[in-house]
PDB file of C-alpha atoms (C1' of nucleotides) in Angstrom:
ATOM      1  CA  MET A 170    -171.734 262.805 121.042  1.00  0.00           C
ATOM      2  CA  PRO A 171    -175.108 263.972 121.894  1.00  0.00           C
ATOM      3  CA  GLU A 172    -177.160 262.919 124.838  1.00  0.00           C
ATOM      4  CA  LEU A 173    -180.887 263.448 125.166  1.00  0.00           C
ATOM      5  CA  PRO A 174    -180.816 267.271 125.414  1.00  0.00           C
ATOM      6  CA  GLU A 175    -178.675 267.578 122.292  1.00  0.00           C
ATOM      7  CA  VAL A 176    -180.826 265.118 120.347  1.00  0.00           C
ATOM      8  CA  GLU A 177    -183.965 266.919 121.505  1.00  0.00           C
ATOM      9  CA  THR A 178    -182.478 270.251 120.410  1.00  0.00           C
ATOM     10  CA  ILE A 179    -181.718 268.807 116.994  1.00  0.00           C
ATOM     11  CA  ARG A 180    -185.231 267.326 116.839  1.00  0.00           C
ATOM     12  CA  LYS A 181    -186.723 270.758 117.378  1.00  0.00           C
ATOM     13  CA  GLY A 182    -184.403 272.231 114.786  1.00  0.00           C
ATOM     14  CA  LEU A 183    -185.477 269.653 112.226  1.00  0.00           C
ATOM     15  CA  GLU A 184    -189.111 270.185 113.135  1.00  0.00           C
ATOM     16  CA  ASP A 185    -188.797 273.926 112.464  1.00  0.00           C
ATOM     17  CA  LEU A 186    -186.996 273.352 109.198  1.00  0.00           C
ATOM     18  CA  LEU A 187    -189.470 270.743 107.976  1.00  0.00           C
ATOM     19  CA  GLN A 188    -192.688 272.245 109.289  1.00  0.00           C
ATOM     20  CA  HIS A 189    -194.138 272.624 105.788  1.00  0.00           C
ATOM     21  CA  GLN A 190    -193.917 268.814 105.489  1.00  0.00           C
ATOM     22  CA  PRO A 191    -191.738 268.807 102.402  1.00  0.00           C
ATOM     23  CA  LYS A 192    -191.594 265.944  99.951  1.00  0.00           C
ATOM     24  CA  ILE A 193    -188.383 263.930  99.859  1.00  0.00           C
ATOM     25  CA  LEU A 194    -187.101 264.236  96.288  1.00  0.00           C
ATOM     26  CA  LYS A 195    -183.929 262.235  96.646  1.00  0.00           C
ATOM     27  CA  ILE A 196    -181.880 260.418  99.260  1.00  0.00           C
ATOM     28  CA  GLU A 197    -178.184 260.343  98.534  1.00  0.00           C
ATOM     29  CA  LEU A 198    -176.169 257.819 100.533  1.00  0.00           C
ATOM     30  CA  LEU A 199    -172.479 258.532 100.116  1.00  0.00           C
ATOM     31  CA  ARG A 200    -171.699 255.214 101.759  1.00  0.00           C
ATOM     32  CA  LYS A 201    -173.661 252.072 102.489  1.00  0.00           C
ATOM     33  CA  ASP A 202    -172.734 251.811 106.148  1.00  0.00           C
ATOM     34  CA  LEU A 203    -172.060 253.877 109.227  1.00  0.00           C
ATOM     35  CA  ARG A 204    -171.520 251.803 112.344  1.00  0.00           C
ATOM     36  CA  GLU A 205    -173.895 249.321 110.761  1.00  0.00           C
ATOM     37  CA  PRO A 206    -175.052 248.722 107.208  1.00  0.00           C
ATOM     38  CA  ILE A 207    -177.732 251.139 106.012  1.00  0.00           C
ATOM     39  CA  PRO A 208    -180.856 249.320 104.737  1.00  0.00           C
ATOM     40  CA  VAL A 209    -180.558 251.058 101.393  1.00  0.00           C
ATOM     41  CA  LYS A 210    -183.665 249.658  99.719  1.00  0.00           C
ATOM     42  CA  MET A 211    -185.974 250.385 102.635  1.00  0.00           C
ATOM     43  CA  VAL A 212    -184.561 253.874 103.046  1.00  0.00           C
ATOM     44  CA  GLN A 213    -184.933 254.613  99.330  1.00  0.00           C
ATOM     45  CA  SER A 214    -188.532 253.407  99.428  1.00  0.00           C
ATOM     46  CA  LEU A 215    -189.406 256.659 101.220  1.00  0.00           C
ATOM     47  CA  VAL A 216    -188.423 258.882  98.307  1.00  0.00           C
ATOM     48  CA  GLY A 217    -191.578 260.723  97.230  1.00  0.00           C
ATOM     49  CA  GLN A 218    -193.021 260.727 100.747  1.00  0.00           C
ATOM     50  CA  ARG A 219    -193.492 263.773 102.927  1.00  0.00           C
ATOM     51  CA  ILE A 220    -191.914 264.101 106.345  1.00  0.00           C
ATOM     52  CA  LYS A 221    -194.915 264.645 108.581  1.00  0.00           C
ATOM     53  CA  LYS A 222    -193.171 265.054 111.899  1.00  0.00           C
ATOM     54  CA  ILE A 223    -189.945 264.486 113.775  1.00  0.00           C
ATOM     55  CA  GLU A 224    -190.040 262.461 116.947  1.00  0.00           C
ATOM     56  CA  ARG A 225    -187.425 261.279 119.403  1.00  0.00           C
ATOM     57  CA  ARG A 226    -187.175 257.980 121.219  1.00  0.00           C
ATOM     58  CA  ALA A 227    -184.159 257.718 123.524  1.00  0.00           C
ATOM     59  CA  LYS A 228    -181.310 259.195 121.456  1.00  0.00           C
ATOM     60  CA  TYR A 229    -182.940 258.133 118.189  1.00  0.00           C
ATOM     61  CA  LEU A 230    -184.585 260.583 115.817  1.00  0.00           C
ATOM     62  CA  LEU A 231    -187.591 259.351 113.856  1.00  0.00           C
ATOM     63  CA  MET A 232    -188.599 261.180 110.690  1.00  0.00           C
ATOM     64  CA  ARG A 233    -192.193 260.127 110.145  1.00  0.00           C
ATOM     65  CA  THR A 234    -193.833 259.636 106.769  1.00  0.00           C
ATOM     66  CA  ASP A 235    -197.041 257.830 105.782  1.00  0.00           C
ATOM     67  CA  LYS A 236    -195.001 254.853 104.558  1.00  0.00           C
ATOM     68  CA  GLY A 237    -192.597 254.397 107.453  1.00  0.00           C
ATOM     69  CA  SER A 238    -189.876 256.353 109.204  1.00  0.00           C
ATOM     70  CA  LEU A 239    -186.251 257.200 108.789  1.00  0.00           C
ATOM     71  CA  LEU A 240    -184.283 256.378 111.926  1.00  0.00           C
ATOM     72  CA  SER A 241    -181.202 258.353 112.868  1.00  0.00           C
ATOM     73  CA  HIS A 242    -178.830 257.890 115.796  1.00  0.00           C
ATOM     74  CA  LEU A 243    -175.961 260.351 116.037  1.00  0.00           C
ATOM     75  CA  GLY A 244    -173.473 258.186 117.892  1.00  0.00           C
ATOM     76  CA  MET A 245    -170.650 260.352 119.230  1.00  0.00           C
ATOM     77  CA  THR A 246    -170.075 262.806 116.393  1.00  0.00           C
ATOM     78  CA  GLY A 247    -173.184 262.772 114.213  1.00  0.00           C
ATOM     79  CA  THR A 248    -174.795 266.081 113.185  1.00  0.00           C
ATOM     80  CA  TRP A 249    -177.651 267.174 110.944  1.00  0.00           C
ATOM     81  CA  ARG A 250    -177.489 270.558 109.269  1.00  0.00           C
ATOM     82  CA  GLU A 251    -179.172 272.514 106.555  1.00  0.00           C
ATOM     83  CA  ALA A 252    -176.775 272.306 103.622  1.00  0.00           C
ATOM     84  CA  PRO A 253    -177.571 274.345 100.511  1.00  0.00           C
ATOM     85  CA  LEU A 254    -175.950 273.118  97.304  1.00  0.00           C
ATOM     86  CA  GLY A 255    -172.281 273.977  97.469  1.00  0.00           C
ATOM     87  CA  ASP A 256    -172.046 273.257 101.196  1.00  0.00           C
ATOM     88  CA  GLU A 257    -170.408 269.853 101.078  1.00  0.00           C
ATOM     89  CA  ARG A 258    -168.055 268.893 103.876  1.00  0.00           C
ATOM     90  CA  LEU A 259    -165.626 266.145 104.723  1.00  0.00           C
ATOM     91  CA  HIS A 260    -167.439 263.252 106.429  1.00  0.00           C
ATOM     92  CA  ASP A 261    -170.842 264.111 105.013  1.00  0.00           C
ATOM     93  CA  HIS A 262    -172.464 260.697 104.542  1.00  0.00           C
ATOM     94  CA  ILE A 263    -176.111 261.393 103.745  1.00  0.00           C
ATOM     95  CA  TYR A 264    -177.985 264.121 101.856  1.00  0.00           C
ATOM     96  CA  LEU A 265    -181.757 264.411 101.977  1.00  0.00           C
ATOM     97  CA  TYR A 266    -183.117 266.551  99.132  1.00  0.00           C
ATOM     98  CA  PHE A 267    -186.482 268.252  99.509  1.00  0.00           C
ATOM     99  CA  GLU A 268    -188.677 270.587  97.556  1.00  0.00           C
ATOM    100  CA  LYS A 269    -187.737 274.274  97.299  1.00  0.00           C
ATOM    101  CA  GLY A 270    -184.031 273.520  97.267  1.00  0.00           C
ATOM    102  CA  LEU A 271    -183.943 272.443 100.890  1.00  0.00           C
ATOM    103  CA  ARG A 272    -181.232 269.929 101.621  1.00  0.00           C
ATOM    104  CA  LEU A 273    -180.253 268.273 104.884  1.00  0.00           C
ATOM    105  CA  ALA A 274    -176.816 266.794 105.440  1.00  0.00           C
ATOM    106  CA  TYR A 275    -175.757 264.165 107.930  1.00  0.00           C
ATOM    107  CA  ARG A 276    -172.113 264.447 108.883  1.00  0.00           C
ATOM    108  CA  ASP A 277    -170.392 261.998 111.221  1.00  0.00           C
ATOM    109  CA  PRO A 278    -166.584 261.821 111.324  1.00  0.00           C
ATOM    110  CA  ARG A 279    -166.364 258.780 113.574  1.00  0.00           C
ATOM    111  CA  ARG A 280    -169.279 257.003 111.943  1.00  0.00           C
ATOM    112  CA  PHE A 281    -170.664 255.648 115.203  1.00  0.00           C
ATOM    113  CA  GLY A 282    -174.112 256.745 114.136  1.00  0.00           C
ATOM    114  CA  ILE A 283    -176.921 254.646 112.731  1.00  0.00           C
ATOM    115  CA  PHE A 284    -179.250 255.365 109.829  1.00  0.00           C
ATOM    116  CA  GLY A 285    -182.154 253.045 109.300  1.00  0.00           C
ATOM    117  CA  PHE A 286    -185.771 252.444 108.493  1.00  0.00           C
ATOM    118  CA  VAL A 287    -188.748 251.688 110.704  1.00  0.00           C
ATOM    119  CA  ALA A 288    -191.852 250.217 109.105  1.00  0.00           C
ATOM    120  CA  LEU A 289    -195.263 251.676 109.868  1.00  0.00           C
ATOM    121  CA  GLY A 290    -196.401 250.715 113.351  1.00  0.00           C
ATOM    122  CA  GLU A 291    -193.287 248.636 114.004  1.00  0.00           C
ATOM    123  CA  ASP A 292    -191.630 250.936 116.524  1.00  0.00           C
ATOM    124  CA  VAL A 293    -191.922 248.635 119.488  1.00  0.00           C
ATOM    125  CA  ARG A 294    -190.755 245.621 117.503  1.00  0.00           C
ATOM    126  CA  HIS A 295    -187.842 247.356 115.824  1.00  0.00           C
ATOM    127  CA  LEU A 296    -184.492 245.818 116.705  1.00  0.00           C
ATOM    128  CA  LYS A 297    -183.046 249.110 117.894  1.00  0.00           C
ATOM    129  CA  LEU A 298    -186.111 250.309 119.771  1.00  0.00           C
ATOM    130  CA  GLN A 299    -187.527 247.222 121.423  1.00  0.00           C
ATOM    131  CA  HIS A 300    -185.219 246.966 124.426  1.00  0.00           C
ATOM    132  CA  LEU A 301    -185.221 250.606 125.435  1.00  0.00           C
ATOM    133  CA  GLY A 302    -186.087 251.570 128.999  1.00  0.00           C
ATOM    134  CA  PHE A 303    -188.038 254.502 130.405  1.00  0.00           C
ATOM    135  CA  GLU A 304    -188.119 257.901 128.757  1.00  0.00           C
ATOM    136  CA  PRO A 305    -186.767 260.051 131.591  1.00  0.00           C
ATOM    137  CA  LEU A 306    -189.064 263.012 130.934  1.00  0.00           C
ATOM    138  CA  THR A 307    -192.303 261.055 131.097  1.00  0.00           C
ATOM    139  CA  GLU A 308    -194.539 260.595 134.108  1.00  0.00           C
ATOM    140  CA  ALA A 309    -193.980 256.852 133.902  1.00  0.00           C
ATOM    141  CA  PHE A 310    -190.405 257.330 135.072  1.00  0.00           C
ATOM    142  CA  THR A 311    -190.689 257.604 138.851  1.00  0.00           C
ATOM    143  CA  GLY A 312    -188.543 256.937 141.896  1.00  0.00           C
ATOM    144  CA  GLU A 313    -190.583 253.853 142.556  1.00  0.00           C
ATOM    145  CA  VAL A 314    -190.000 252.204 139.164  1.00  0.00           C
ATOM    146  CA  LEU A 315    -186.319 253.088 139.243  1.00  0.00           C
ATOM    147  CA  TRP A 316    -186.004 251.629 142.729  1.00  0.00           C
ATOM    148  CA  LYS A 317    -187.619 248.405 141.555  1.00  0.00           C
ATOM    149  CA  GLN A 318    -185.130 248.175 138.695  1.00  0.00           C
ATOM    150  CA  LEU A 319    -182.153 248.864 140.916  1.00  0.00           C
ATOM    151  CA  ARG A 320    -182.797 246.753 143.947  1.00  0.00           C
ATOM    152  CA  SER A 321    -181.378 243.611 142.343  1.00  0.00           C
ATOM    153  CA  LYS A 322    -178.319 245.283 140.816  1.00  0.00           C
ATOM    154  CA  ALA A 323    -174.891 245.724 142.317  1.00  0.00           C
ATOM    155  CA  VAL A 324    -173.484 247.910 139.545  1.00  0.00           C
ATOM    156  CA  ALA A 325    -172.470 251.450 140.374  1.00  0.00           C
ATOM    157  CA  ILE A 326    -175.453 253.784 140.143  1.00  0.00           C
ATOM    158  CA  LYS A 327    -173.817 255.844 137.406  1.00  0.00           C
ATOM    159  CA  ILE A 328    -173.501 252.768 135.198  1.00  0.00           C
ATOM    160  CA  ALA A 329    -177.130 251.869 135.903  1.00  0.00           C
ATOM    161  CA  ILE A 330    -178.556 255.252 134.868  1.00  0.00           C
ATOM    162  CA  MET A 331    -176.486 255.124 131.682  1.00  0.00           C
ATOM    163  CA  ASP A 332    -177.921 251.681 130.879  1.00  0.00           C
ATOM    164  CA  GLN A 333    -180.410 252.243 128.058  1.00  0.00           C
ATOM    165  CA  LYS A 334    -182.436 249.225 129.166  1.00  0.00           C
ATOM    166  CA  ILE A 335    -183.222 250.993 132.436  1.00  0.00           C
ATOM    167  CA  VAL A 336    -183.594 254.651 131.461  1.00  0.00           C
ATOM    168  CA  VAL A 337    -182.732 256.149 128.087  1.00  0.00           C
ATOM    169  CA  GLY A 338    -181.007 259.330 127.039  1.00  0.00           C
ATOM    170  CA  VAL A 339    -178.707 259.800 130.023  1.00  0.00           C
ATOM    171  CA  GLY A 340    -175.134 259.752 128.775  1.00  0.00           C
ATOM    172  CA  ASN A 341    -171.786 260.340 130.368  1.00  0.00           C
ATOM    173  CA  ILE A 342    -172.107 264.069 131.001  1.00  0.00           C
ATOM    174  CA  TYR A 343    -175.632 264.198 132.380  1.00  0.00           C
ATOM    175  CA  ALA A 344    -175.102 261.078 134.496  1.00  0.00           C
ATOM    176  CA  SER A 345    -172.394 262.887 136.486  1.00  0.00           C
ATOM    177  CA  GLU A 346    -174.418 266.105 136.590  1.00  0.00           C
ATOM    178  CA  ALA A 347    -177.631 264.431 137.745  1.00  0.00           C
ATOM    179  CA  LEU A 348    -175.850 262.483 140.488  1.00  0.00           C
ATOM    180  CA  PHE A 349    -174.306 265.711 141.743  1.00  0.00           C
ATOM    181  CA  LYS A 350    -177.702 267.355 141.825  1.00  0.00           C
ATOM    182  CA  ALA A 351    -179.099 264.375 143.737  1.00  0.00           C
ATOM    183  CA  GLY A 352    -176.164 264.316 146.184  1.00  0.00           C
ATOM    184  CA  ILE A 353    -175.354 260.701 145.366  1.00  0.00           C
ATOM    185  CA  ARG A 354    -171.884 259.299 144.694  1.00  0.00           C
ATOM    186  CA  PRO A 355    -171.516 257.713 141.243  1.00  0.00           C
ATOM    187  CA  THR A 356    -169.868 254.639 142.759  1.00  0.00           C
ATOM    188  CA  THR A 357    -172.752 253.784 145.088  1.00  0.00           C
ATOM    189  CA  PRO A 358    -173.988 250.235 144.437  1.00  0.00           C
ATOM    190  CA  SER A 359    -177.441 250.532 142.878  1.00  0.00           C
ATOM    191  CA  LEU A 360    -179.124 248.192 145.359  1.00  0.00           C
ATOM    192  CA  LYS A 361    -178.028 250.418 148.243  1.00  0.00           C
ATOM    193  CA  LEU A 362    -180.183 253.318 147.088  1.00  0.00           C
ATOM    194  CA  SER A 363    -183.216 253.861 149.286  1.00  0.00           C
ATOM    195  CA  ARG A 364    -186.633 254.666 147.851  1.00  0.00           C
ATOM    196  CA  GLU A 365    -186.130 258.264 148.936  1.00  0.00           C
ATOM    197  CA  LYS A 366    -182.788 258.507 147.153  1.00  0.00           C
ATOM    198  CA  CYS A 367    -184.356 257.047 144.027  1.00  0.00           C
ATOM    199  CA  ASP A 368    -187.050 259.718 144.210  1.00  0.00           C
ATOM    200  CA  ARG A 369    -184.368 262.374 144.487  1.00  0.00           C
ATOM    201  CA  LEU A 370    -182.333 260.893 141.667  1.00  0.00           C
ATOM    202  CA  VAL A 371    -185.285 260.726 139.287  1.00  0.00           C
ATOM    203  CA  LEU A 372    -186.110 264.354 140.025  1.00  0.00           C
ATOM    204  CA  ALA A 373    -182.472 265.307 139.506  1.00  0.00           C
ATOM    205  CA  ILE A 374    -182.302 263.498 136.155  1.00  0.00           C
ATOM    206  CA  LYS A 375    -185.477 265.213 134.951  1.00  0.00           C
ATOM    207  CA  GLU A 376    -184.328 268.635 136.120  1.00  0.00           C
ATOM    208  CA  THR A 377    -180.854 268.275 134.670  1.00  0.00           C
ATOM    209  CA  LEU A 378    -182.174 267.200 131.279  1.00  0.00           C
ATOM    210  CA  ARG A 379    -184.827 269.925 131.214  1.00  0.00           C
ATOM    211  CA  GLU A 380    -182.313 272.628 132.077  1.00  0.00           C
ATOM    212  CA  ALA A 381    -179.942 271.363 129.408  1.00  0.00           C
ATOM    213  CA  ILE A 382    -182.701 271.318 126.792  1.00  0.00           C
ATOM    214  CA  LYS A 383    -183.575 274.877 127.749  1.00  0.00           C
ATOM    215  CA  ALA A 384    -179.944 275.828 127.157  1.00  0.00           C
ATOM    216  CA  GLY A 385    -179.980 274.189 123.734  1.00  0.00           C
ATOM    217  CA  GLY A 386    -177.740 271.362 124.898  1.00  0.00           C
ATOM    218  CA  SER A 387    -174.041 271.389 125.682  1.00  0.00           C
ATOM    219  CA  SER A 388    -171.604 272.360 122.965  1.00  0.00           C
ATOM    220  CA  ILE A 389    -168.249 270.749 123.423  1.00  0.00           C
ATOM    221  CA  SER A 390    -166.183 269.709 120.462  1.00  0.00           C
ATOM    222  CA  ASP A 391    -168.296 269.664 117.324  1.00  0.00           C
ATOM    223  CA  TYR A 392    -171.866 269.644 118.564  1.00  0.00           C
ATOM    224  CA  GLU A 393    -174.039 272.491 117.406  1.00  0.00           C
ATOM    225  CA  LYS A 394    -177.686 273.133 116.826  1.00  0.00           C
ATOM    226  CA  LEU A 395    -179.125 272.969 113.327  1.00  0.00           C
ATOM    227  CA  SER A 396    -178.970 276.719 113.154  1.00  0.00           C
ATOM    228  CA  GLY A 397    -175.210 276.497 113.629  1.00  0.00           C
ATOM    229  CA  GLU A 398    -175.493 278.123 117.034  1.00  0.00           C
ATOM    230  CA  SER A 399    -173.966 276.534 120.088  1.00  0.00           C
ATOM    231  CA  GLY A 400    -175.840 275.265 123.091  1.00  0.00           C
ATOM    232  CA  TYR A 401    -174.520 276.738 126.319  1.00  0.00           C
ATOM    233  CA  PHE A 402    -175.259 274.177 129.020  1.00  0.00           C
ATOM    234  CA  GLN A 403    -171.546 273.368 129.271  1.00  0.00           C
ATOM    235  CA  THR A 404    -171.114 276.669 131.106  1.00  0.00           C
ATOM    236  CA  GLN A 405    -173.429 275.294 133.761  1.00  0.00           C
ATOM    237  CA  PHE A 406    -171.555 272.047 134.406  1.00  0.00           C
ATOM    238  CA  GLN A 407    -171.193 271.525 138.132  1.00  0.00           C
ATOM    239  CA  VAL A 408    -168.787 268.588 137.983  1.00  0.00           C
ATOM    240  CA  TYR A 409    -168.288 267.264 134.441  1.00  0.00           C
ATOM    241  CA  ASP A 410    -164.752 267.885 133.169  1.00  0.00           C
ATOM    242  CA  ARG A 411    -163.957 269.895 136.324  1.00  0.00           C
ATOM    243  CA  LYS A 412    -161.370 267.605 137.921  1.00  0.00           C
ATOM    244  CA  ASN A 413    -159.509 269.428 140.730  1.00  0.00           C
ATOM    245  CA  ALA A 414    -161.573 272.569 140.169  1.00  0.00           C
ATOM    246  CA  GLU A 415    -163.502 273.968 143.137  1.00  0.00           C
ATOM    247  CA  CYS A 416    -166.962 272.630 143.802  1.00  0.00           C
ATOM    248  CA  LYS A 417    -169.349 275.496 143.084  1.00  0.00           C
ATOM    249  CA  ILE A 418    -171.227 274.714 146.300  1.00  0.00           C
ATOM    250  CA  CYS A 419    -168.604 273.814 148.920  1.00  0.00           C
ATOM    251  CA  LYS A 420    -165.273 274.750 147.244  1.00  0.00           C
ATOM    252  CA  LYS A 421    -163.813 271.298 147.739  1.00  0.00           C
ATOM    253  CA  LYS A 422    -161.841 269.877 144.794  1.00  0.00           C
ATOM    254  CA  ILE A 423    -163.883 267.857 142.321  1.00  0.00           C
ATOM    255  CA  SER A 424    -162.891 264.187 142.183  1.00  0.00           C
ATOM    256  CA  ALA A 425    -162.501 262.169 138.999  1.00  0.00           C
ATOM    257  CA  GLN A 426    -162.245 258.464 138.312  1.00  0.00           C
ATOM    258  CA  VAL A 427    -162.816 256.143 135.382  1.00  0.00           C
ATOM    259  CA  LEU A 428    -165.927 254.087 135.955  1.00  0.00           C
ATOM    260  CA  GLY A 429    -167.071 251.526 133.431  1.00  0.00           C
ATOM    261  CA  GLY A 430    -164.510 252.941 131.040  1.00  0.00           C
ATOM    262  CA  ARG A 431    -165.966 256.443 131.176  1.00  0.00           C
ATOM    263  CA  SER A 432    -164.585 259.463 133.006  1.00  0.00           C
ATOM    264  CA  THR A 433    -166.700 260.282 136.008  1.00  0.00           C
ATOM    265  CA  PHE A 434    -166.753 263.405 138.165  1.00  0.00           C
ATOM    266  CA  TRP A 435    -168.179 264.165 141.590  1.00  0.00           C
ATOM    267  CA  CYS A 436    -167.776 266.207 144.768  1.00  0.00           C
ATOM    268  CA  SER A 437    -166.800 263.952 147.645  1.00  0.00           C
ATOM    269  CA  SER A 438    -168.218 266.440 150.117  1.00  0.00           C
ATOM    270  CA  CYS A 439    -171.602 267.160 148.477  1.00  0.00           C
ATOM    271  CA  GLN A 440    -172.196 263.589 147.313  1.00  0.00           C
ATOM    272  CA  LYS A 441    -172.427 260.748 149.807  1.00  0.00           C
TER     273      LYS A 441
ATOM    274  C1'  DC B 268    -174.863 238.628 137.227  1.00  0.00           C
ATOM    275  C1'  DA B 269    -170.739 241.934 137.595  1.00  0.00           C
ATOM    276  C1'  DA B 270    -166.673 244.428 135.961  1.00  0.00           C
ATOM    277  C1'  DG B 271    -163.628 245.393 132.630  1.00  0.00           C
ATOM    278  C1'  DA B 272    -161.826 245.196 127.952  1.00  0.00           C
ATOM    279  C1'  DT B 273    -162.711 245.607 123.190  1.00  0.00           C
ATOM    280  C1'  DT B 274    -164.864 247.046 119.024  1.00  0.00           C
ATOM    281  C1'  DC B 275    -166.528 250.307 115.573  1.00  0.00           C
ATOM    282  C1'  DC B 276    -163.877 255.360 113.640  1.00  0.00           C
ATOM    283  C1'  DT B 277    -161.578 260.229 113.201  1.00  0.00           C
ATOM    284  C1'  DG B 278    -159.631 264.206 115.212  1.00  0.00           C
ATOM    285  C1'  DG B 279    -158.025 267.215 118.888  1.00  0.00           C
ATOM    286  C1'  DT B 280    -154.894 267.800 122.660  1.00  0.00           C
ATOM    287  C1'  DG B 281    -151.107 267.567 125.659  1.00  0.00           C
ATOM    288  C1'  DG B 282    -146.548 265.733 126.706  1.00  0.00           C
ATOM    289  C1'  DC B 283    -141.953 265.285 125.322  1.00  0.00           C
TER     290       DC B 283
ATOM    291  C1'  DT C 184    -142.386 272.094 115.060  1.00  0.00           C
ATOM    292  C1'  DG C 185    -143.180 267.067 114.979  1.00  0.00           C
ATOM    293  C1'  DC C 186    -144.480 262.815 116.682  1.00  0.00           C
ATOM    294  C1'  DC C 187    -147.286 259.880 119.361  1.00  0.00           C
ATOM    295  C1'  DA C 188    -150.114 258.232 123.006  1.00  0.00           C
ATOM    296  C1'  DC C 189    -154.365 259.083 124.750  1.00  0.00           C
ATOM    297  C1'  DC C 190    -158.907 260.676 125.094  1.00  0.00           C
ATOM    298  C1'  DA C 191    -163.679 261.880 123.375  1.00  0.00           C
ATOM    299  C1'  DG C 192    -170.886 263.114 124.150  1.00  0.00           C
ATOM    300  C1'  DG C 193    -172.483 255.845 122.392  1.00  0.00           C
ATOM    301  C1'  DA C 194    -173.507 251.264 122.861  1.00  0.00           C
ATOM    302  C1'  DA C 195    -173.197 246.405 121.938  1.00  0.00           C
ATOM    303  C1'  DT C 196    -170.421 242.355 122.597  1.00  0.00           C
ATOM    304  C1'  DC C 197    -166.811 239.712 124.363  1.00  0.00           C
ATOM    305  C1'  DT C 198    -164.041 237.724 128.382  1.00  0.00           C
ATOM    306  C1'  DT C 199    -162.819 236.952 133.007  1.00  0.00           C
TER     307       DT C 199
END
DNA sequence: CAAGATTCCTGGTGGC
DNA sequence: TGCCACCAGGAATCTT
């Protein structure tokens, strides 16, 4: 479900909710696996610890304690919410109980999410975190480093920017949106992008993600912020899910095609 | 190495 | 109204 802006919005929501660094009183796992088995023992070892802060790496959330971190990936349909006693819903899989009656619920109908444990200081060696590429919103992610990554690859540029080994957090929606902003066709072979186009693309990715974060993410289907409010970036989509609609810039009909198994949208006049 | 299919799941939608 | 095929924000793993 959520791409970087949605995960970042949820991270902030959790941070607000947990700012008093509450102690974890109980972790209730309603099942032992999501997409993958949950390391039950390791997860349970954090009962009694306080959540000190919430961080994000790629689309993973990390709930930090002094004895290790809880790792949460939302897959396509995962959500965290504040769930007072009595608020139990279908497809709730995890409840985190804190002091003062605070309870967090993880709900994930499709169960494509991941819930795990990261030992202290093991982030870079963790199986799920070790192969991740650049964080798009850091200074380290530049046109030059992207260009170096792309110059040996023939895959379509949209597939490349969705490849988590190259740059993280860009999913199917924001890949189409960023390429529109950069004026680059999604089907362009990666190695054909000039340095200048890579510069433009990196800027476009950063801008697109920042604008979406500002809007609280995009709410389509079941995504919502922790507060229960919707993000509104979907009203700002230029191309995503706008097949045959008029391009907001040039009025030409938006094109759509399946690329790498994912629906892809672009303006054939604005993007070359 | 590239491109596409498949896999994990449930639920909403659109066509007939 | 009912049924069913198809599609969905992710991502790893296969086959060709």
